[in-house]
Coordinates of C-alpha atoms and ligand atoms in Angstrom, one line a residue:
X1 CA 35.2 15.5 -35.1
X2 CA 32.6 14.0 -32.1
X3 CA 28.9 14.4 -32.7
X4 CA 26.4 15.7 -30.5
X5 CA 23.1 14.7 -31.6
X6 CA 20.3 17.7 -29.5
X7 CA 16.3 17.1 -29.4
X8 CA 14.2 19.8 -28.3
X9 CA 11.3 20.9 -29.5
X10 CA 12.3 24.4 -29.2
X11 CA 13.8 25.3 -31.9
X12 CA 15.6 28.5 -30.4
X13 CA 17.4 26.2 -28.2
X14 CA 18.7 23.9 -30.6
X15 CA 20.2 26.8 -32.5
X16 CA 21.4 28.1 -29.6
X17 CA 22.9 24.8 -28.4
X18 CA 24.3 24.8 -31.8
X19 CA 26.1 27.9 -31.6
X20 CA 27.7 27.1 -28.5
X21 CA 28.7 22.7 -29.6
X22 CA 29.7 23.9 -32.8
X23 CA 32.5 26.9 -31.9
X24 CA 33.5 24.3 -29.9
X25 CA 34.5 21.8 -31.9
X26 CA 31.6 19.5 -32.2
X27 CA 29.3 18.4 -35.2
X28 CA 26.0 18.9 -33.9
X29 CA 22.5 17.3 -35.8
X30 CA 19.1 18.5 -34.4
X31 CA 16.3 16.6 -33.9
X32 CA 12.6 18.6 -33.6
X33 CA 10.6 15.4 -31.7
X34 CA 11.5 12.6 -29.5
X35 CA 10.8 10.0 -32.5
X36 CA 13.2 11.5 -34.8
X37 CA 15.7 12.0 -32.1
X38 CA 15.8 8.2 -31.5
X39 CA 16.0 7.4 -35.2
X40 CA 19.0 9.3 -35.6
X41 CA 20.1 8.4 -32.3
X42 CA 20.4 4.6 -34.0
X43 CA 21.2 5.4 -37.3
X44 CA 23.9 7.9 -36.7
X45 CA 25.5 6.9 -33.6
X46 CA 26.4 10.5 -32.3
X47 CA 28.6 10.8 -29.6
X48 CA 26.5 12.1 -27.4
X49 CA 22.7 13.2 -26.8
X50 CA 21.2 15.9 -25.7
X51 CA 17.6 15.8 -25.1
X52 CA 14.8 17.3 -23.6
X53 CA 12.8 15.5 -20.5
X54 CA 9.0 17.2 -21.8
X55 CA 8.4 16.8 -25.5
X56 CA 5.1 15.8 -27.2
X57 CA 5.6 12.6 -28.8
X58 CA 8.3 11.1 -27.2
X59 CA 9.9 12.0 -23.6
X60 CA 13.0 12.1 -22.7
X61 CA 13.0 9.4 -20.4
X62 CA 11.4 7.2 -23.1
X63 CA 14.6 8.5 -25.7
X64 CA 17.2 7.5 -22.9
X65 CA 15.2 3.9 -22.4
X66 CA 14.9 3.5 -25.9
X67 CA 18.8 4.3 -26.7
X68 CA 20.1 2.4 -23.3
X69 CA 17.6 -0.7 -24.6
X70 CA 19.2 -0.9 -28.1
X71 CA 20.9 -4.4 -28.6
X72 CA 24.5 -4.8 -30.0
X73 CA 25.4 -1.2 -29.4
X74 CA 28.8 -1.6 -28.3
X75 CA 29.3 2.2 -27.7
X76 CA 26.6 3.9 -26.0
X77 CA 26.6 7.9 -26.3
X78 CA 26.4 9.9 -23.4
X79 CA 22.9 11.2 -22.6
X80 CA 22.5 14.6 -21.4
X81 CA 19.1 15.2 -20.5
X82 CA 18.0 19.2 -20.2
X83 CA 14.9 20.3 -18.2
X84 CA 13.3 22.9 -16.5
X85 CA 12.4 20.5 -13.7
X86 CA 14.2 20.7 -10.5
X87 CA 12.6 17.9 -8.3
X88 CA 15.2 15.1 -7.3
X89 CA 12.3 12.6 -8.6
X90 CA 12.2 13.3 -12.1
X91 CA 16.4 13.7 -11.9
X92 CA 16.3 10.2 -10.2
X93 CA 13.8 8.5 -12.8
X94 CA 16.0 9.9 -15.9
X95 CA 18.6 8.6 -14.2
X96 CA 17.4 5.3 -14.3
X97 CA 15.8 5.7 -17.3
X98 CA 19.7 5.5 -18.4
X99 CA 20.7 9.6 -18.7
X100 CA 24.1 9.9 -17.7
X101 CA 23.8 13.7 -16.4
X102 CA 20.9 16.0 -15.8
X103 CA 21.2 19.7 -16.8
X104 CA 18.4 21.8 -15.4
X105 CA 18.0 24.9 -18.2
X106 CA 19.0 27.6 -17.8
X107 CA 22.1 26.9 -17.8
X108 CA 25.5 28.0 -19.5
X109 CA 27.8 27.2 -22.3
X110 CA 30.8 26.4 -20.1
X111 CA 28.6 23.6 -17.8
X112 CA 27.7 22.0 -20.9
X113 CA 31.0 21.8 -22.4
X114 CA 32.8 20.8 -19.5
X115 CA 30.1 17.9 -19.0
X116 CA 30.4 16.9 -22.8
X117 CA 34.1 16.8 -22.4
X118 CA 34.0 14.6 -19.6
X119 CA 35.1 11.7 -21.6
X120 CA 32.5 9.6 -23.8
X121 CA 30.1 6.4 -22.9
X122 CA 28.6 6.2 -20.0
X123 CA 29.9 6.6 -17.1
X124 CA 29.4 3.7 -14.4
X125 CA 26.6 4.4 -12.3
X126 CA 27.2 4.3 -8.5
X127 CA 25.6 1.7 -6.3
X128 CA 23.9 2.9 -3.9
X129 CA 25.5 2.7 -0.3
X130 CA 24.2 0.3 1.9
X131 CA 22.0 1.4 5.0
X132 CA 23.5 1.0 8.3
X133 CA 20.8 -0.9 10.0
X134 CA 19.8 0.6 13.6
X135 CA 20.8 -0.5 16.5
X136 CA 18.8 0.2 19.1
X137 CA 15.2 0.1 19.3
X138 CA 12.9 1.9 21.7
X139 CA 11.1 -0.9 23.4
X140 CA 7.8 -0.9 24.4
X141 CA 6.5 -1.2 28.3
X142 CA 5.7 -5.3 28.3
X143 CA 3.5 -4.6 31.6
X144 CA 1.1 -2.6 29.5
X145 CA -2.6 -4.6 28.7
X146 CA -2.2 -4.9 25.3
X147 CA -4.7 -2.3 23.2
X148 CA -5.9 -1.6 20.4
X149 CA -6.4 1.8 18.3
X150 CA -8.3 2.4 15.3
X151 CA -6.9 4.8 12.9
X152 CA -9.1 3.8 9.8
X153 CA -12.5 1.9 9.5
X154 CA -13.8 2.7 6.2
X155 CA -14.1 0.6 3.1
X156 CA -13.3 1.2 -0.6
X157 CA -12.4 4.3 -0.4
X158 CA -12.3 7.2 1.9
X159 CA -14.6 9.1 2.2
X160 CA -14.1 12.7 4.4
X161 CA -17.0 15.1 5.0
X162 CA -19.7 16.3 7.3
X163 CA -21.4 13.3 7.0
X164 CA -18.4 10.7 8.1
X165 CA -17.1 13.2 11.4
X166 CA -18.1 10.7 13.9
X167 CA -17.0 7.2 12.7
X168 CA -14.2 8.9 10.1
X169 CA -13.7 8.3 6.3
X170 CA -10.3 6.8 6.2
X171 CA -10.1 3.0 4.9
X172 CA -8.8 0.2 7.4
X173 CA -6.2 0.7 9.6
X174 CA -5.6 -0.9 13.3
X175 CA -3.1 -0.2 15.9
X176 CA -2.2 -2.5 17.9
X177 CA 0.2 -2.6 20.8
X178 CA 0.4 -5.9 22.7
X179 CA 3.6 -7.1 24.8
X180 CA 6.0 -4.9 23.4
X181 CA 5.0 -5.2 20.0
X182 CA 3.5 -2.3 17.8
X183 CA 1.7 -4.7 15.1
X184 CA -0.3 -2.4 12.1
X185 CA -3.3 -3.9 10.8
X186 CA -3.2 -2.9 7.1
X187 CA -2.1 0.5 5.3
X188 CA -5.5 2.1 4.2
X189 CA -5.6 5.8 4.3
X190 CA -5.6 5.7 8.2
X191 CA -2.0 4.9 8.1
X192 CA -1.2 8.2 7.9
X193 CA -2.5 9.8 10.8
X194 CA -1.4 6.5 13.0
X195 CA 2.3 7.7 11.1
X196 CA 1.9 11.3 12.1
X197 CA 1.1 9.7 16.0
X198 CA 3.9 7.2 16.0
X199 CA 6.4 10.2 14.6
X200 CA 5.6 12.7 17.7
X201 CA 5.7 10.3 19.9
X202 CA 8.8 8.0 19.1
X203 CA 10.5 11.7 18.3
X204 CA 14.1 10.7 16.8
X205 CA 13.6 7.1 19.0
X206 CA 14.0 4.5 16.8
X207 CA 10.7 2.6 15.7
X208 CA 10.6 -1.2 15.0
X209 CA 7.1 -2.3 14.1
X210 CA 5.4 -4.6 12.1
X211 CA 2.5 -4.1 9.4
X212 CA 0.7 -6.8 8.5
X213 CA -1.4 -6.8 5.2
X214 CA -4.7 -8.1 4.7
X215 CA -4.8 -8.3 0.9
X216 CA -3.6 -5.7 -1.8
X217 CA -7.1 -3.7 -2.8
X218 CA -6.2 -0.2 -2.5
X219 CA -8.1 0.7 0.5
X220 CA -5.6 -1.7 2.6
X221 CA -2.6 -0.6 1.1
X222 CA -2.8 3.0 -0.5
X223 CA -1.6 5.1 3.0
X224 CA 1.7 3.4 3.0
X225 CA 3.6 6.1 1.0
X226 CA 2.3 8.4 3.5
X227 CA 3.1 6.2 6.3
X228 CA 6.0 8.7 7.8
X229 CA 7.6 6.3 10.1
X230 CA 8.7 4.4 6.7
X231 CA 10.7 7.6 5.6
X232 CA 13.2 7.5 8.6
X233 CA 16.4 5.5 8.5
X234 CA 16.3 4.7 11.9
X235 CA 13.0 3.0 11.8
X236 CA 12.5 -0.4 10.8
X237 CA 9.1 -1.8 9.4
X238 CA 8.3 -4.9 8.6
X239 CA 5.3 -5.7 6.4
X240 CA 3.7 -9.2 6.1
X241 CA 1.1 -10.4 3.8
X242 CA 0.7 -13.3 1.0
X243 CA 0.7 -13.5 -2.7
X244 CA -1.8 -12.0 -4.7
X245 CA -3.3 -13.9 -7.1
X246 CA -1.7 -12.3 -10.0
X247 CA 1.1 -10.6 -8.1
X248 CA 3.6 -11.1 -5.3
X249 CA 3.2 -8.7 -2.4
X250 CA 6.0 -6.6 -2.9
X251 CA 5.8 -6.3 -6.2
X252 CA 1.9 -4.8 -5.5
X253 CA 3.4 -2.6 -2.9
X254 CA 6.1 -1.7 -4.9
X255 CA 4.0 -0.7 -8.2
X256 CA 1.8 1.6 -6.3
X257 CA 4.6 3.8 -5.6
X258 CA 6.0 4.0 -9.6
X259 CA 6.9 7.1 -10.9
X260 CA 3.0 7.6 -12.8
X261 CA 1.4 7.3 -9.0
X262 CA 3.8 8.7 -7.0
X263 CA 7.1 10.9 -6.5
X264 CA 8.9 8.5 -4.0
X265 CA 9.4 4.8 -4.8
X266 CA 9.5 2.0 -2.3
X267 CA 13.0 1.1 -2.9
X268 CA 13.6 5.1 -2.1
X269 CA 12.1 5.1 1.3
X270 CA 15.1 6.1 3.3
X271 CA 13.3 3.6 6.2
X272 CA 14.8 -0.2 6.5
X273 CA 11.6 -2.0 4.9
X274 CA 11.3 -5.6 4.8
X275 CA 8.7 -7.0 2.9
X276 CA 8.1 -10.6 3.7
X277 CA 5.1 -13.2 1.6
X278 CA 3.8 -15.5 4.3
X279 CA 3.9 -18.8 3.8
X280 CA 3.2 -20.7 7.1
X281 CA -0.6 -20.2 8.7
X282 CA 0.8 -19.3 12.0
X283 CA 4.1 -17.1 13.1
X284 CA 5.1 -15.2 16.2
X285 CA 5.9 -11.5 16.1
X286 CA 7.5 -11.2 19.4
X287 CA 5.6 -12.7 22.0
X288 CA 2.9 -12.3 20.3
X289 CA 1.7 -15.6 18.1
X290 CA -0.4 -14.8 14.7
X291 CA -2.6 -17.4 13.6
X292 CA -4.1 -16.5 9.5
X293 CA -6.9 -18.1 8.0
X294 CA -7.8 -17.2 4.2
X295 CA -11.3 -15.7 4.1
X296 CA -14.5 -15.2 1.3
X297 CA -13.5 -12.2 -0.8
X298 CA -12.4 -11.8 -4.0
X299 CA -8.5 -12.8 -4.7
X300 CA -5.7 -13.6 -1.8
X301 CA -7.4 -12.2 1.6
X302 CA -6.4 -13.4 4.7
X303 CA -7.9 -12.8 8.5
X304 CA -5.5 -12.5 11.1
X305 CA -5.4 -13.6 14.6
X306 CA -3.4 -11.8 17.5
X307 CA -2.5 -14.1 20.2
X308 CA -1.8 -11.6 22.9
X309 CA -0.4 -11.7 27.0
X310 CA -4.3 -10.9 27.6
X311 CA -6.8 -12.3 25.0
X312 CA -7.0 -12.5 21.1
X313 CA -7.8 -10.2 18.5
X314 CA -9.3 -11.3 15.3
X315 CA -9.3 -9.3 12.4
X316 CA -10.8 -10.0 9.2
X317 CA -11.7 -6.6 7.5
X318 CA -13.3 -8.4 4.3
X319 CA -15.2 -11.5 4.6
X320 CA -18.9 -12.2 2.6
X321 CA -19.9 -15.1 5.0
X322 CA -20.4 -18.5 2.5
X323 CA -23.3 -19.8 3.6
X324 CA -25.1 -16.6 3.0
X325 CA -23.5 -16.1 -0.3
X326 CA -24.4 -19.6 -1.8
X327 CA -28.0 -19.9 -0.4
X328 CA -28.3 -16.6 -2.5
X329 CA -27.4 -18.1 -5.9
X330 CA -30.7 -18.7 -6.4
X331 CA -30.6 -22.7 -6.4
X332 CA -33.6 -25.5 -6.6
X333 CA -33.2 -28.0 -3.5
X334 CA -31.5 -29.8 -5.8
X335 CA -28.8 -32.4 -5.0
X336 CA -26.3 -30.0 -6.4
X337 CA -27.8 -27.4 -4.4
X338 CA -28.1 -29.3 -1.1
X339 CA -24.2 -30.2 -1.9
X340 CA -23.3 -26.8 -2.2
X341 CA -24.7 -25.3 0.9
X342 CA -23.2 -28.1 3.2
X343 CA -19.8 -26.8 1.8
X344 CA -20.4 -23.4 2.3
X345 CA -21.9 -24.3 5.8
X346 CA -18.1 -26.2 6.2
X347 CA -16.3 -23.5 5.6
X348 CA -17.8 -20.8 8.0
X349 CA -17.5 -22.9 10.2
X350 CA -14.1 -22.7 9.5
X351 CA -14.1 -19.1 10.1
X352 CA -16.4 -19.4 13.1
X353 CA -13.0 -22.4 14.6
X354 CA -11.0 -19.2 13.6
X355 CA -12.5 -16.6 15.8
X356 CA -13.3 -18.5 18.4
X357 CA -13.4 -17.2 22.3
X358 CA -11.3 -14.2 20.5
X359 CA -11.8 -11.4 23.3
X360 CA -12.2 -9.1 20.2
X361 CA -13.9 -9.7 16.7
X362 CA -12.7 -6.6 14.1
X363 CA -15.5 -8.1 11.0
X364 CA -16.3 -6.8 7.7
X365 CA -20.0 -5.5 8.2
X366 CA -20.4 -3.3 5.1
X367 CA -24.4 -3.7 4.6
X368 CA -27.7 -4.4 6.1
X369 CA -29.7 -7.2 5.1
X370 CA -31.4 -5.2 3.0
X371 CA -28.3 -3.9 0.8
X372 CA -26.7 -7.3 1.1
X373 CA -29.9 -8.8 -1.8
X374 CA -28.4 -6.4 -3.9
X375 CA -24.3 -7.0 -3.3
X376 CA -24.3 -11.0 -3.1
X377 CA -21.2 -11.5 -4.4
X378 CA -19.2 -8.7 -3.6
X379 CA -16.7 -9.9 -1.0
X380 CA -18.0 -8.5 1.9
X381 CA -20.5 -9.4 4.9
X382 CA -24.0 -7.8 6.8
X383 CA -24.3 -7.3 10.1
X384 CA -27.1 -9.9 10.9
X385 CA -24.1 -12.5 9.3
X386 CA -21.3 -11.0 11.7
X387 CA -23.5 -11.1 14.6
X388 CA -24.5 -14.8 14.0
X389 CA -21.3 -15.4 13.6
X390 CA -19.8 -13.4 16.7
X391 CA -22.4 -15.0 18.7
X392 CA -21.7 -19.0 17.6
X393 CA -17.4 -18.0 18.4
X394 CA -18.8 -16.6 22.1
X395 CA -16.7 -14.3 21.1
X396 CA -16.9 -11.1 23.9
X397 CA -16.2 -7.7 21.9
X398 CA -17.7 -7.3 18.6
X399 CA -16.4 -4.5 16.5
X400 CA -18.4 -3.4 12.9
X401 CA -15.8 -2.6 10.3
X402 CA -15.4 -1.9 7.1
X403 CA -18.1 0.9 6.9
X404 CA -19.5 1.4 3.2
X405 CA -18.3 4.2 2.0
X406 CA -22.1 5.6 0.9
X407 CA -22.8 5.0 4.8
X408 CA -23.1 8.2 7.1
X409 CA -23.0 8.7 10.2
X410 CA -26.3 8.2 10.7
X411 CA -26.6 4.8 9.1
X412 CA -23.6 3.4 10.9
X413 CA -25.2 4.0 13.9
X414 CA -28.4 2.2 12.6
X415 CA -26.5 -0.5 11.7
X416 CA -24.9 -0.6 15.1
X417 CA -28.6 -0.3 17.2
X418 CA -29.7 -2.8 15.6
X419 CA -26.8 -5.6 15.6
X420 CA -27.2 -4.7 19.3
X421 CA -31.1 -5.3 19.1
X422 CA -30.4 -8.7 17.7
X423 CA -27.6 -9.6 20.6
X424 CA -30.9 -9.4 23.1
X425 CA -33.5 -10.7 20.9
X426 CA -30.5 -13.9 21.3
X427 CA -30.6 -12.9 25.3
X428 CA -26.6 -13.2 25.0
X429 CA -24.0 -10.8 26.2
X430 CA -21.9 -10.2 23.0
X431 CA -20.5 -6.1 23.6
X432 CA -21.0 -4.5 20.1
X433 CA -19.3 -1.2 19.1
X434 CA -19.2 0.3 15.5
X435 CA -15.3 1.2 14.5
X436 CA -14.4 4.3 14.6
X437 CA -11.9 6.5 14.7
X438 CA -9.8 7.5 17.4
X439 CA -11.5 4.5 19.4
X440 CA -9.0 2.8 21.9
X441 CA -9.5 -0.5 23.6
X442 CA -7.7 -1.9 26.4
X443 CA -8.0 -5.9 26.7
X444 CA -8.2 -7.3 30.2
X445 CA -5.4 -8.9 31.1
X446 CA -7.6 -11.2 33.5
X447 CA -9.0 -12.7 30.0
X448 CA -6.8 -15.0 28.0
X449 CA -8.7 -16.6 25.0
Ligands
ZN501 ZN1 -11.5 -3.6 1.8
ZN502 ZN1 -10.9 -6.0 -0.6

């Protein structure tokens, strides 16, 4: 006689289950909690389980992991998991979880049956079938001036309302279209919208773009899951970026979609994503060459550099200038001290070699000098820092970025007056606009930096 081990928490089930199993032939044991399903799970070695997904205690998708991860079983039961739950998510996570069929209640005594009877052990899960990768592109106009479009400019997090309508409250995201190339600058929560733009206007055209990450804090990475372009098997997206300190980029990515964030994961994203870790300092996307340098902010973060037909675009969303930072730390003009700031003084000028001539500077400008006393340390810059440092590259458009997320509308605009005040007060030329939203620019094509 085969065994059917059931565990539910509801007992009216399991004697109802009982009823059914048992006129037809099988010995059936109940288990009232997840725990004591899997100990009898182990010690009796039923023929099959049935168990439910939502129990206090112990899930169901811990019982099948916890039965499917026992060592030296030779035979495995079949695992029938029942549920009221009718998203394809939590069919898909039991399923991997190691349930070899999904019942969703109610349902009747036949189904079950003719499921248990479907011959014992698990049954070989199906690979899943390989995606046909697209063909055919739509390719951009290459006698457009390249131009860029931001789509997010906040930092941290976003931060909606009546106070961010002008500038916006999604976190940093840049469009950029440059020689046939649609290049992202990171996935913040303006990714969306940008995916939303890209969708109407590509309609069923395929998409082949290329996202290039930053660094993995959330408010460069956390619209990707809504990025809609990414749920098309037509489209093709490629996301650069380097290793995290702790983890490898698309393992990061990958770990904010699990099943406790969010309903879809990565690997289920129907569009052909290719994550890729960086290794080299420069690349070419197209036509277009990318130059990185690795910037002052806490972990792996990286500025980018867009070589395009008409001009360069620098963007380096998080950056707390060195110099600034160390001269900060308090020090007596000690030899130590002395030491110290001639490194930090080396390595913005590092940043300032970076940026150099770029026709457009995107900088972290989170605080005024005033708030930066009380956020040394932090990872990013101020604007009397960016504009220094805009003004030694003679670079020729200086965009604010990065707006603090406590910052309204109002003090953006402050911010912006007065890095524009200090531009004169140099007598130089330097253009400065805060990011926002919405805000296009076209490079000239008679520049080429
Ligand atoms: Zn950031
Ligand atoms: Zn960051």
């Amino acid at each position: 006689m085969k065994t059917v081990l059931v565990v539910d928490d509801d007992a009216s089930f399991r004697q109802l289950i009982s009823k059914w199993l048992g006129s037809a032939g099988w010995r059936v044991l109940e288990a009232g909690d997840g725990t004591e399903g899997i100990q009898l799970a182990i010690e009796l070695q039923p023929d099959a389980v049935i168990c439910s997904l939502l129990m206090p205690g112990c899930n169901g998708f811990q019982i099948c992991r916890a039965i499917r991860e026992r060592a030296g079983v030779i035979e495995q039961p079949k695992i029938i998991v029942t549920t009221g739950s009718v998203y394809a998510t939590d069919r898909r996570n039991a399923i991997e979880a190691g349930a070899d069929e999904y019942l969703v209640k109610p349902f009747k005594a036949e189904d079950l049956i003719r499921i248990l009877d479907l011959g014992q052990g698990r049954r070989p899960v199906a690979a899943a079938a390989p995606r046909p990768p697209p063909k055919h592109y739509t390719s951009l106009p290459t006698n457009q001036p390249p131009q860029l479009k931001f789509w997010g400019v906040r930092g941290s997090i976003p931060t909606p309302g009546p106070n961010t309508v002008w500038y916006g409250g999604n976190t940093s995201c840049v469009e950029v279209r440059a020689d046939g190339e649609i290049i992202i600058l990171d996935a913040g929560s303006g990714i969306r919208a940008l995916g939303q733009s890209l969708a109407q206007e590509f309609n069923d055209q395929p998409i082949n773009l290329t996202l290039l990450i930053t660094h993995t804090h959330w408010d460069h990475i956390q619209g990707f899951p809504f990025f809609i372009p990414a749920y098309s098997p037509h489209n093709k997206v490629r996301i650069f970026g380097y290793e995290g300190a702790r983890k490898g980029l698309h393992s990061t990515l990958t770990s904010q979609m699990e099943s406790p964030y969010f309903p879809v994961s990565m690997r289920h994203m129907p569009g052909n994503i290719a994550v890729t870790e960086l290794r080299e300092r420069e690349f070419q996307i197209g036509n277009v060459k990318v130059a990185t340098a690795f910037v002052n902010h806490p972990g792996v973060c990286v500025g980018y550099r867009l070589f395009t037909s008409a001009g360069s675009i620098a963007y380096l969303p998080d950056n707390e200038p060195f110099q600034r930072l160390r001269s900060h730390s308090g020090g007596q003009p000690t030899s130590d001290y002395i030491e110290a700031l001639k490194y930090a003084s080396e390595q913005d000028q590092k940043i300032i070699e970076f940026i150099k001539d770029a026709e457009v500077l995107i900088i972290d400008a989170q605080y005024d000098d005033v708030e930066y006393q009380s956020h040394v340390g932090w990872g990013h810059g101020c604007v009397d820092d960016v504009v220094a440092l805009a003004l030694f590259a003679k670079v020729k458009q200086l965009f604010l970025f990065h707006h603090d997320p406590d910052h309204d509308d109002a003090q953006v605009s402050r911010m912006l007056d007065w890095a524009r005040e200090l531009v004169a007060l140099h007598g130089e030329t330097l253009a400065v606009e805060a990011a926002r939203e919405g805000l296009e620019y076209v490079l000239n094509p008679a520049a080429k930096s």
